[in-house]
Every structure is written in structure tokens, then in C-alpha cells.
Amino acid sequence: MRVNSSSKEPEIRPVDTVHPRHVAPLERRMCQESRLSRGGLLTCCESCLFLTAIVIAIMHLATASSLLLAAAACAGAVRTMIPKTSFDSQANFDVDWNYNYPWGTDHNGGARMDKGQVKFSSGMLTLTAKKVTGQKDAQHGGKSIKINYLSGAISAKEHFNVSRGGGYDFTGEFRATTTQGTWPAFWLTAVNSWPPEIDMAEWKGSGKISFNTFNTSSVLSWKDVTYSDPDRFHLIKCEVRDINQRDVSVKFYMDSQPIATHVGGNFFGKPMYLIINLQMEGSSGSPGPNSDTLYQVRNLEVLTYNP
């Protein structure tokens, strides 16, 4: 708040020089009574000092209460929905995650998800895709898809919907292959009707990483970036925030560097699944590799700013 520097500060007299006629009626009456009875507990000046002390004490209490409320508000502004320890043990995993996609084992590629292809220890998630034969075809979009791999997927038990003035941070370190026929992903998609969809990180066998936001199948924003050194872990972060109680902003980062900012139209208040999966072939090309493919994640954390 701006203060007018030309305003004259009110003169404040020391308490022991305040004349009774300048004192409020109640205080003046107390002063008069104290003069009539010198045997009273408080003299006139003592009464004024006492009242002043009470006022100061009340002001201090009000200030302290305001500070405590502000601190409580700040402390409650950010909450951890999924902690970095969720891959430390089976017990921790079971609190926050389910196996497979939210809808089952199949999706739009040549891998079928299987619980046996999901491992975690010492804070690291490992999904492994292995070549198989003899699997029943998957069905997606009215088409049959040949299943050539068993692989792994997990989905968060919580749903994620941006509330008024709120949002989320999704962060993790990922080691993902960019070999043809491999299709790791870290993404959000609609619980009810599609869209929304936010691909916070997607690798489609091209040597690049993709960051995508789907408003519809034909209205989307994307950014492809060269994914150098896929054998090491890269830090991925996605910030999703309310803009106007209708749309949300989506900011993508890799290795702490901003990559792109998208707008999710009409994403506000719509619940989304969080999925980490290693799909194969499909949009990443075919044939895929004959040897096992690994996709690893560590230090995965989700923070919420929703009120």
C-alpha cells in the first residue's frame, strides 16, 4: 500500500504529559475518581498508562494472530500428493499407484501391460518390455493390433483436476530409450471424456522428446526437442495452473530449462489420470527391438496448489 509522503504525521504526546481534557470521557472519569480517592489502586497517570498498555497488548496479539494465519495459509498452499518415496517399497507403491492403465492392459500399441514387467526398489521404477509371441490381438479404435511385447504401466490412484487459483507440479527424473519401436510416456489423460490430454514427456523412437497438449484430436500444441544422451537421467517438470476458471496453462521443462508453454482449453475442473507406461511400436514405428527395453523413473513427485 502506498503512503502519501506529504501527509503530516499526527503528534503523539508522551503518556505522562496528556492533560485530562484530552483523554476520552471514560479515561477522564477514571482520572477524576482517582483524584477524589487517593487511596484507590491507580492514580490518573497510572490509569492512562494501564489503558495504553492494554491497547498495545491487543495490537500485538492481533499482529501475532495475523502472522500465524498467514503462515498457516502459506504452509497449506502447497501439498504433496505423491512423494518421492512412492517407489521405495511395495507398501509405499500401493498407497499411490495401481498397475496397468486405468482401463486395463491394452491401448494403442504393440505391447500388453503386465504386472510382472513392473519393478521398483531404492526409489526407482523400472518398466521392462520383452518380445513375446502367441498373444491375442488388442482392439483399439475399431482395429486389431498385433501384440508383440509384454511391458509395464502404472497409473496414480488419485485423479488430478485443476481448481480455482490452483494447479499442480509434476516432476521426475527419467531414463528413456529413443530406439525405433519404443514408446515410453509420462502423461495425463481424461477420466471422463477425452480430451483433455497432456503428454508431459513422450519418446516415439525418433531421437526426440515430445511435449504435447491436446484440446481436440485436430487442435493441439506440441514441441519436439532433440533428446541427447538417452542413457542418462533427465529431469522433467510440468506445471499446470488455472488461468481463468476455464483454461489452464501448461509449462514444460527439461533439465531445469523451459521448453514450451501451452494452453489447455476448457481443461479447468476436468479430472485426469496420471500414467507412466512403456508402450511399443504403434506411433514409434516397427519393428521394435528384439532385446529387452528398459524405461526408468526416480524422484517422481506431484505437488498440488489447489485450495
mmCIF file of C-alpha atoms in Angstrom:
data_model
loop_
_atom_site.group_PDB
_atom_site.id
_atom_site.type_symbol
_atom_site.label_atom_id
_atom_site.label_comp_id
_atom_site.label_asym_id
_atom_site.label_seq_id
_atom_site.Cartn_x
_atom_site.Cartn_y
_atom_site.Cartn_z
ATOM 1 C CA MET A 1 0.000 0.000 0.000
ATOM 2 C CA ARG A 2 1.420 3.394 -0.933
ATOM 3 C CA VAL A 3 1.779 6.096 1.769
ATOM 4 C CA ASN A 4 1.347 9.810 0.929
ATOM 5 C CA SER A 5 4.688 11.307 1.929
ATOM 6 C CA SER A 6 3.112 14.798 2.134
ATOM 7 C CA SER A 7 0.701 13.742 4.893
ATOM 8 C CA LYS A 8 1.724 15.127 8.267
ATOM 9 C CA GLU A 9 2.221 12.536 10.951
ATOM 10 C CA PRO A 10 -0.059 13.125 13.993
ATOM 11 C CA GLU A 11 1.749 14.396 17.081
ATOM 12 C CA ILE A 12 1.933 11.800 19.795
ATOM 13 C CA ARG A 13 2.310 13.166 23.327
ATOM 14 C CA PRO A 14 4.103 11.116 25.982
ATOM 15 C CA VAL A 15 1.565 9.454 28.222
ATOM 16 C CA ASP A 16 2.674 11.322 31.366
ATOM 17 C CA THR A 17 2.008 14.747 29.725
ATOM 18 C CA VAL A 18 -1.531 14.073 28.499
ATOM 19 C CA HIS A 19 -3.966 16.597 30.020
ATOM 20 C CA PRO A 20 -7.242 15.119 31.335
ATOM 21 C CA ARG A 21 -9.330 17.185 28.900
ATOM 22 C CA HIS A 22 -7.580 15.402 26.006
ATOM 23 C CA VAL A 23 -8.437 11.993 27.403
ATOM 24 C CA ALA A 24 -11.547 10.066 26.353
ATOM 25 C CA PRO A 25 -14.527 10.518 28.710
ATOM 26 C CA LEU A 26 -14.107 7.116 30.313
ATOM 27 C CA GLU A 27 -10.424 7.720 30.920
ATOM 28 C CA ARG A 28 -11.125 11.282 32.201
ATOM 29 C CA ARG A 29 -13.705 9.965 34.661
ATOM 30 C CA MET A 30 -11.221 7.400 35.928
ATOM 31 C CA CYS A 31 -8.686 10.174 36.390
ATOM 32 C CA GLN A 32 -11.200 12.294 38.342
ATOM 33 C CA GLU A 33 -12.188 9.361 40.527
ATOM 34 C CA SER A 34 -8.591 8.578 41.278
ATOM 35 C CA ARG A 35 -8.024 12.178 42.422
ATOM 36 C CA LEU A 36 -11.061 12.016 44.734
ATOM 37 C CA SER A 37 -9.778 8.871 46.367
ATOM 38 C CA ARG A 38 -6.004 8.806 46.687
ATOM 39 C CA GLY A 39 -6.420 5.511 48.413
ATOM 40 C CA GLY A 40 -7.513 3.915 45.086
ATOM 41 C CA LEU A 41 -5.406 1.339 43.286
ATOM 42 C CA LEU A 42 -4.428 3.595 40.373
ATOM 43 C CA THR A 43 -3.677 7.302 40.021
ATOM 44 C CA CYS A 44 -4.762 9.271 36.960
ATOM 45 C CA CYS A 45 -1.489 8.776 35.107
ATOM 46 C CA GLU A 46 -1.343 5.168 36.186
ATOM 47 C CA SER A 47 -4.840 4.625 34.739
ATOM 48 C CA CYS A 48 -3.754 6.129 31.414
ATOM 49 C CA LEU A 49 -0.637 4.012 31.353
ATOM 50 C CA PHE A 50 -2.645 0.916 32.174
ATOM 51 C CA LEU A 51 -5.136 1.539 29.343
ATOM 52 C CA THR A 52 -2.309 2.268 26.921
ATOM 53 C CA ALA A 53 -0.612 -0.994 27.870
ATOM 54 C CA ILE A 54 -3.853 -2.883 27.235
ATOM 55 C CA VAL A 55 -4.218 -1.298 23.780
ATOM 56 C CA ILE A 56 -0.614 -2.131 22.880
ATOM 57 C CA ALA A 57 -1.051 -5.700 24.089
ATOM 58 C CA ILE A 58 -4.199 -6.111 21.978
ATOM 59 C CA MET A 59 -2.384 -4.731 18.928
ATOM 60 C CA HIS A 60 0.490 -7.150 19.461
ATOM 61 C CA LEU A 61 -1.909 -10.059 19.804
ATOM 62 C CA ALA A 62 -3.725 -9.053 16.607
ATOM 63 C CA THR A 63 -0.426 -8.782 14.723
ATOM 64 C CA ALA A 64 0.749 -12.148 16.029
ATOM 65 C CA SER A 65 -2.571 -13.758 15.063
ATOM 66 C CA SER A 66 -2.320 -12.286 11.561
ATOM 67 C CA LEU A 67 1.204 -13.627 11.165
ATOM 68 C CA LEU A 68 0.162 -17.067 12.368
ATOM 69 C CA LEU A 69 -2.786 -17.131 9.967
ATOM 70 C CA ALA A 70 -0.557 -16.021 7.082
ATOM 71 C CA ALA A 71 1.993 -18.687 7.938
ATOM 72 C CA ALA A 72 -0.726 -21.322 8.092
ATOM 73 C CA ALA A 73 -2.065 -20.193 4.716
ATOM 74 C CA CYS A 74 1.401 -20.383 3.175
ATOM 75 C CA ALA A 75 2.022 -23.790 4.690
ATOM 76 C CA GLY A 76 -1.271 -25.050 3.273
ATOM 77 C CA ALA A 77 -0.727 -23.512 -0.152
ATOM 78 C CA VAL A 78 1.410 -26.426 -1.374
ATOM 79 C CA ARG A 79 0.732 -30.053 -0.534
ATOM 80 C CA THR A 80 2.454 -33.236 -1.622
ATOM 81 C CA MET A 81 0.087 -35.640 -3.382
ATOM 82 C CA ILE A 82 2.691 -38.216 -4.432
ATOM 83 C CA PRO A 83 6.007 -38.175 -2.524
ATOM 84 C CA LYS A 84 9.432 -39.071 -3.893
ATOM 85 C CA THR A 85 9.347 -42.187 -1.712
ATOM 86 C CA SER A 86 6.484 -43.893 -3.584
ATOM 87 C CA PHE A 87 8.909 -46.274 -5.369
ATOM 88 C CA ASP A 88 10.832 -47.195 -2.203
ATOM 89 C CA SER A 89 8.781 -50.267 -1.288
ATOM 90 C CA GLN A 90 5.673 -52.260 -2.138
ATOM 91 C CA ALA A 91 3.841 -50.652 0.788
ATOM 92 C CA ASN A 92 4.694 -47.146 -0.429
ATOM 93 C CA PHE A 93 3.785 -48.024 -4.002
ATOM 94 C CA ASP A 94 0.392 -49.401 -3.006
ATOM 95 C CA VAL A 95 -0.565 -46.110 -1.337
ATOM 96 C CA ASP A 96 -0.297 -44.068 -4.546
ATOM 97 C CA TRP A 97 -0.296 -46.373 -7.592
ATOM 98 C CA ASN A 98 -2.136 -49.116 -9.430
ATOM 99 C CA TYR A 99 -0.698 -51.493 -12.026
ATOM 100 C CA ASN A 100 -1.600 -51.176 -15.733
ATOM 101 C CA TYR A 101 -3.631 -48.477 -17.435
ATOM 102 C CA PRO A 102 -6.707 -47.231 -15.566
ATOM 103 C CA TRP A 103 -8.851 -49.050 -18.165
ATOM 104 C CA GLY A 104 -6.880 -52.290 -18.446
ATOM 105 C CA THR A 105 -3.815 -53.826 -20.112
ATOM 106 C CA ASP A 106 -4.106 -52.691 -23.749
ATOM 107 C CA HIS A 107 -4.018 -49.367 -25.538
ATOM 108 C CA ASN A 108 -2.808 -48.210 -28.967
ATOM 109 C CA GLY A 109 0.477 -50.050 -29.451
ATOM 110 C CA GLY A 110 2.007 -53.486 -29.793
ATOM 111 C CA ALA A 111 2.626 -54.066 -26.058
ATOM 112 C CA ARG A 112 0.270 -55.550 -23.493
ATOM 113 C CA MET A 113 0.797 -54.312 -19.947
ATOM 114 C CA ASP A 114 1.667 -56.925 -17.349
ATOM 115 C CA LYS A 115 2.269 -56.516 -13.610
ATOM 116 C CA GLY A 116 5.333 -58.749 -13.853
ATOM 117 C CA GLN A 117 7.092 -56.150 -16.021
ATOM 118 C CA VAL A 118 6.961 -53.515 -13.259
ATOM 119 C CA LYS A 119 9.746 -53.409 -10.662
ATOM 120 C CA PHE A 120 10.761 -50.828 -8.097
ATOM 121 C CA SER A 121 13.469 -50.601 -5.460
ATOM 122 C CA SER A 122 15.611 -47.930 -3.793
ATOM 123 C CA GLY A 123 13.309 -45.221 -5.094
ATOM 124 C CA MET A 124 13.495 -46.260 -8.769
ATOM 125 C CA LEU A 125 10.727 -47.569 -11.011
ATOM 126 C CA THR A 126 11.766 -49.894 -13.865
ATOM 127 C CA LEU A 127 9.398 -50.898 -16.661
ATOM 128 C CA THR A 128 10.659 -53.641 -18.977
ATOM 129 C CA ALA A 129 9.297 -54.562 -22.403
ATOM 130 C CA LYS A 130 10.145 -58.059 -23.683
ATOM 131 C CA LYS A 131 9.400 -59.665 -27.018
ATOM 132 C CA VAL A 132 6.687 -62.356 -26.942
ATOM 133 C CA THR A 133 4.560 -64.418 -29.297
ATOM 134 C CA GLY A 134 1.167 -66.067 -29.104
ATOM 135 C CA GLN A 135 -0.703 -63.114 -27.583
ATOM 136 C CA LYS A 136 -4.278 -62.325 -28.545
ATOM 137 C CA ASP A 137 -4.640 -59.168 -30.634
ATOM 138 C CA ALA A 138 -5.602 -55.921 -28.894
ATOM 139 C CA GLN A 139 -8.605 -53.878 -30.015
ATOM 140 C CA HIS A 140 -8.375 -50.104 -30.263
ATOM 141 C CA GLY A 141 -10.465 -47.645 -32.249
ATOM 142 C CA GLY A 142 -12.241 -50.469 -34.022
ATOM 143 C CA LYS A 143 -8.970 -52.000 -35.223
ATOM 144 C CA SER A 144 -6.980 -55.075 -34.239
ATOM 145 C CA ILE A 145 -3.398 -54.536 -33.081
ATOM 146 C CA LYS A 146 -0.907 -57.391 -33.004
ATOM 147 C CA ILE A 147 0.702 -57.802 -29.573
ATOM 148 C CA ASN A 148 4.447 -58.421 -29.863
ATOM 149 C CA TYR A 149 5.544 -57.421 -26.343
ATOM 150 C CA LEU A 150 4.680 -57.643 -22.689
ATOM 151 C CA SER A 151 5.528 -54.420 -20.915
ATOM 152 C CA GLY A 152 4.673 -52.314 -17.866
ATOM 153 C CA ALA A 153 2.422 -49.415 -16.919
ATOM 154 C CA ILE A 154 1.311 -47.784 -13.687
ATOM 155 C CA SER A 155 -1.421 -45.223 -13.005
ATOM 156 C CA ALA A 156 -1.936 -42.973 -9.995
ATOM 157 C CA LYS A 157 -4.829 -43.723 -7.675
ATOM 158 C CA GLU A 158 -5.582 -40.006 -7.372
ATOM 159 C CA HIS A 159 -7.271 -38.010 -10.123
ATOM 160 C CA PHE A 160 -5.949 -34.560 -10.996
ATOM 161 C CA ASN A 161 -8.278 -31.641 -11.718
ATOM 162 C CA VAL A 162 -7.231 -28.003 -11.573
ATOM 163 C CA SER A 163 -9.279 -25.950 -9.102
ATOM 164 C CA ARG A 164 -9.823 -22.190 -8.883
ATOM 165 C CA GLY A 165 -6.459 -20.466 -8.472
ATOM 166 C CA GLY A 166 -4.712 -23.829 -8.178
ATOM 167 C CA GLY A 167 -2.816 -26.406 -10.165
ATOM 168 C CA TYR A 168 -0.036 -28.993 -9.961
ATOM 169 C CA ASP A 169 3.676 -29.595 -10.388
ATOM 170 C CA PHE A 170 4.659 -32.979 -11.852
ATOM 171 C CA THR A 171 8.385 -33.695 -11.541
ATOM 172 C CA GLY A 172 10.665 -36.679 -12.036
ATOM 173 C CA GLU A 173 13.943 -37.946 -13.440
ATOM 174 C CA PHE A 174 13.574 -40.209 -16.477
ATOM 175 C CA ARG A 175 15.872 -42.517 -18.427
ATOM 176 C CA ALA A 176 14.077 -43.359 -21.656
ATOM 177 C CA THR A 177 15.091 -45.005 -24.896
ATOM 178 C CA THR A 178 14.614 -43.357 -28.288
ATOM 179 C CA THR A 179 15.108 -46.562 -30.313
ATOM 180 C CA GLN A 180 12.642 -47.189 -33.146
ATOM 181 C CA GLY A 181 9.643 -49.158 -31.966
ATOM 182 C CA THR A 182 9.888 -47.955 -28.335
ATOM 183 C CA TRP A 183 7.264 -45.587 -26.918
ATOM 184 C CA PRO A 184 7.774 -44.529 -23.262
ATOM 185 C CA ALA A 185 5.468 -41.862 -21.897
ATOM 186 C CA PHE A 186 4.627 -39.749 -18.849
ATOM 187 C CA TRP A 187 1.184 -38.259 -19.333
ATOM 188 C CA LEU A 188 -2.216 -37.046 -18.143
ATOM 189 C CA THR A 189 -5.454 -38.009 -19.859
ATOM 190 C CA ALA A 190 -9.185 -37.576 -19.290
ATOM 191 C CA VAL A 191 -11.054 -39.620 -16.699
ATOM 192 C CA ASN A 192 -14.464 -38.959 -18.250
ATOM 193 C CA SER A 193 -14.499 -37.880 -21.893
ATOM 194 C CA TRP A 194 -11.396 -37.098 -23.977
ATOM 195 C CA PRO A 195 -9.817 -34.548 -24.177
ATOM 196 C CA PRO A 196 -8.026 -33.256 -22.058
ATOM 197 C CA GLU A 197 -4.629 -34.832 -22.573
ATOM 198 C CA ILE A 198 -1.187 -33.540 -21.624
ATOM 199 C CA ASP A 199 1.872 -35.531 -22.711
ATOM 200 C CA MET A 200 4.387 -34.271 -20.168
ATOM 201 C CA ALA A 201 7.084 -36.358 -21.847
ATOM 202 C CA GLU A 202 6.795 -38.784 -24.751
ATOM 203 C CA TRP A 203 9.506 -40.570 -26.718
ATOM 204 C CA LYS A 204 8.489 -42.107 -30.071
ATOM 205 C CA GLY A 205 11.619 -43.740 -31.428
ATOM 206 C CA SER A 206 12.810 -40.676 -33.340
ATOM 207 C CA GLY A 207 15.695 -39.462 -31.178
ATOM 208 C CA LYS A 208 13.470 -36.667 -29.841
ATOM 209 C CA ILE A 209 11.258 -36.000 -26.839
ATOM 210 C CA SER A 210 7.764 -34.585 -27.392
ATOM 211 C CA PHE A 211 5.673 -32.269 -25.218
ATOM 212 C CA ASN A 212 2.035 -32.190 -26.313
ATOM 213 C CA THR A 213 -1.302 -30.701 -25.237
ATOM 214 C CA PHE A 214 -4.459 -31.975 -26.938
ATOM 215 C CA ASN A 215 -7.507 -29.702 -26.957
ATOM 216 C CA THR A 216 -9.058 -31.955 -29.608
ATOM 217 C CA SER A 217 -7.595 -34.510 -31.996
ATOM 218 C CA SER A 218 -7.027 -31.725 -34.527
ATOM 219 C CA VAL A 219 -6.438 -28.760 -32.199
ATOM 220 C CA LEU A 220 -3.211 -29.343 -30.315
ATOM 221 C CA SER A 221 0.096 -27.779 -29.331
ATOM 222 C CA TRP A 222 3.385 -29.656 -29.459
ATOM 223 C CA LYS A 223 7.117 -29.185 -29.128
ATOM 224 C CA ASP A 224 9.729 -31.735 -30.240
ATOM 225 C CA VAL A 225 13.243 -31.419 -28.829
ATOM 226 C CA THR A 226 16.370 -33.445 -29.571
ATOM 227 C CA TYR A 227 16.871 -35.905 -26.727
ATOM 228 C CA SER A 228 20.621 -36.144 -26.340
ATOM 229 C CA ASP A 229 22.278 -38.822 -24.224
ATOM 230 C CA PRO A 230 19.271 -41.104 -23.593
ATOM 231 C CA ASP A 231 21.431 -43.351 -21.391
ATOM 232 C CA ARG A 232 21.403 -40.820 -18.557
ATOM 233 C CA PHE A 233 18.559 -39.475 -16.434
ATOM 234 C CA HIS A 234 16.920 -36.210 -17.477
ATOM 235 C CA LEU A 235 14.835 -34.016 -15.169
ATOM 236 C CA ILE A 236 11.314 -33.434 -16.472
ATOM 237 C CA LYS A 237 8.847 -30.975 -14.936
ATOM 238 C CA CYS A 238 5.368 -29.892 -15.939
ATOM 239 C CA GLU A 239 3.498 -27.032 -14.244
ATOM 240 C CA VAL A 240 -0.273 -26.945 -14.761
ATOM 241 C CA ARG A 241 -2.134 -23.861 -13.480
ATOM 242 C CA ASP A 242 -5.598 -22.297 -13.594
ATOM 243 C CA ILE A 243 -5.808 -19.222 -15.844
ATOM 244 C CA ASN A 244 -9.440 -18.088 -15.743
ATOM 245 C CA GLN A 245 -11.575 -20.933 -14.311
ATOM 246 C CA ARG A 246 -11.903 -22.289 -17.862
ATOM 247 C CA ASP A 247 -8.444 -22.784 -19.363
ATOM 248 C CA VAL A 248 -5.147 -23.900 -17.839
ATOM 249 C CA SER A 249 -1.538 -23.053 -18.633
ATOM 250 C CA VAL A 250 0.881 -25.925 -19.191
ATOM 251 C CA LYS A 251 4.599 -25.207 -18.809
ATOM 252 C CA PHE A 252 7.168 -27.848 -19.757
ATOM 253 C CA TYR A 253 10.771 -28.022 -18.529
ATOM 254 C CA MET A 254 13.671 -30.378 -19.220
ATOM 255 C CA ASP A 255 16.847 -30.343 -17.143
ATOM 256 C CA SER A 256 15.552 -27.164 -15.448
ATOM 257 C CA GLN A 257 15.303 -25.310 -18.781
ATOM 258 C CA PRO A 258 11.918 -24.010 -20.017
ATOM 259 C CA ILE A 259 10.843 -25.774 -23.213
ATOM 260 C CA ALA A 260 7.319 -24.636 -24.066
ATOM 261 C CA THR A 261 4.120 -23.132 -22.678
ATOM 262 C CA HIS A 262 0.741 -24.361 -23.921
ATOM 263 C CA VAL A 263 -2.876 -23.584 -23.102
ATOM 264 C CA GLY A 264 -5.330 -26.338 -22.302
ATOM 265 C CA GLY A 265 -8.692 -25.046 -23.472
ATOM 266 C CA ASN A 266 -11.562 -25.935 -21.136
ATOM 267 C CA PHE A 267 -9.311 -28.181 -19.028
ATOM 268 C CA PHE A 268 -10.329 -26.466 -15.779
ATOM 269 C CA GLY A 269 -12.055 -28.770 -13.300
ATOM 270 C CA LYS A 270 -11.807 -31.853 -15.512
ATOM 271 C CA PRO A 271 -10.279 -34.871 -13.745
ATOM 272 C CA MET A 272 -7.280 -36.547 -15.372
ATOM 273 C CA TYR A 273 -5.405 -39.807 -14.898
ATOM 274 C CA LEU A 274 -1.634 -39.796 -14.374
ATOM 275 C CA ILE A 275 0.077 -42.624 -16.292
ATOM 276 C CA ILE A 276 3.655 -43.841 -16.696
ATOM 277 C CA ASN A 277 3.971 -46.575 -19.324
ATOM 278 C CA LEU A 278 6.296 -48.225 -21.807
ATOM 279 C CA GLN A 279 4.263 -48.872 -24.948
ATOM 280 C CA MET A 280 5.906 -50.357 -28.061
ATOM 281 C CA GLU A 281 5.619 -49.940 -31.836
ATOM 282 C CA GLY A 282 2.431 -48.086 -32.831
ATOM 283 C CA SER A 283 3.352 -44.414 -33.351
ATOM 284 C CA SER A 284 7.015 -45.189 -32.679
ATOM 285 C CA GLY A 285 7.366 -47.357 -35.760
ATOM 286 C CA SER A 286 8.004 -51.049 -36.288
ATOM 287 C CA PRO A 287 9.519 -53.481 -35.981
ATOM 288 C CA GLY A 288 10.635 -52.853 -32.440
ATOM 289 C CA PRO A 289 13.785 -54.278 -30.829
ATOM 290 C CA ASN A 290 14.237 -57.988 -30.151
ATOM 291 C CA SER A 291 16.078 -57.410 -26.887
ATOM 292 C CA ASP A 292 14.545 -56.155 -23.650
ATOM 293 C CA THR A 293 13.829 -52.422 -23.408
ATOM 294 C CA LEU A 294 14.008 -50.542 -20.089
ATOM 295 C CA TYR A 295 12.291 -47.335 -19.001
ATOM 296 C CA GLN A 296 13.301 -45.995 -15.577
ATOM 297 C CA VAL A 297 11.945 -43.241 -13.320
ATOM 298 C CA ARG A 298 13.182 -41.863 -9.995
ATOM 299 C CA ASN A 299 12.413 -38.931 -7.693
ATOM 300 C CA LEU A 300 8.852 -38.763 -9.003
ATOM 301 C CA GLU A 301 6.834 -36.159 -7.117
ATOM 302 C CA VAL A 302 3.473 -34.452 -7.518
ATOM 303 C CA LEU A 303 2.635 -31.215 -5.673
ATOM 304 C CA THR A 304 -0.786 -29.586 -5.608
ATOM 305 C CA TYR A 305 -1.574 -25.883 -5.300
ATOM 306 C CA ASN A 306 -5.326 -26.405 -5.234
ATOM 307 C CA PRO A 307 -7.045 -24.614 -2.335
#
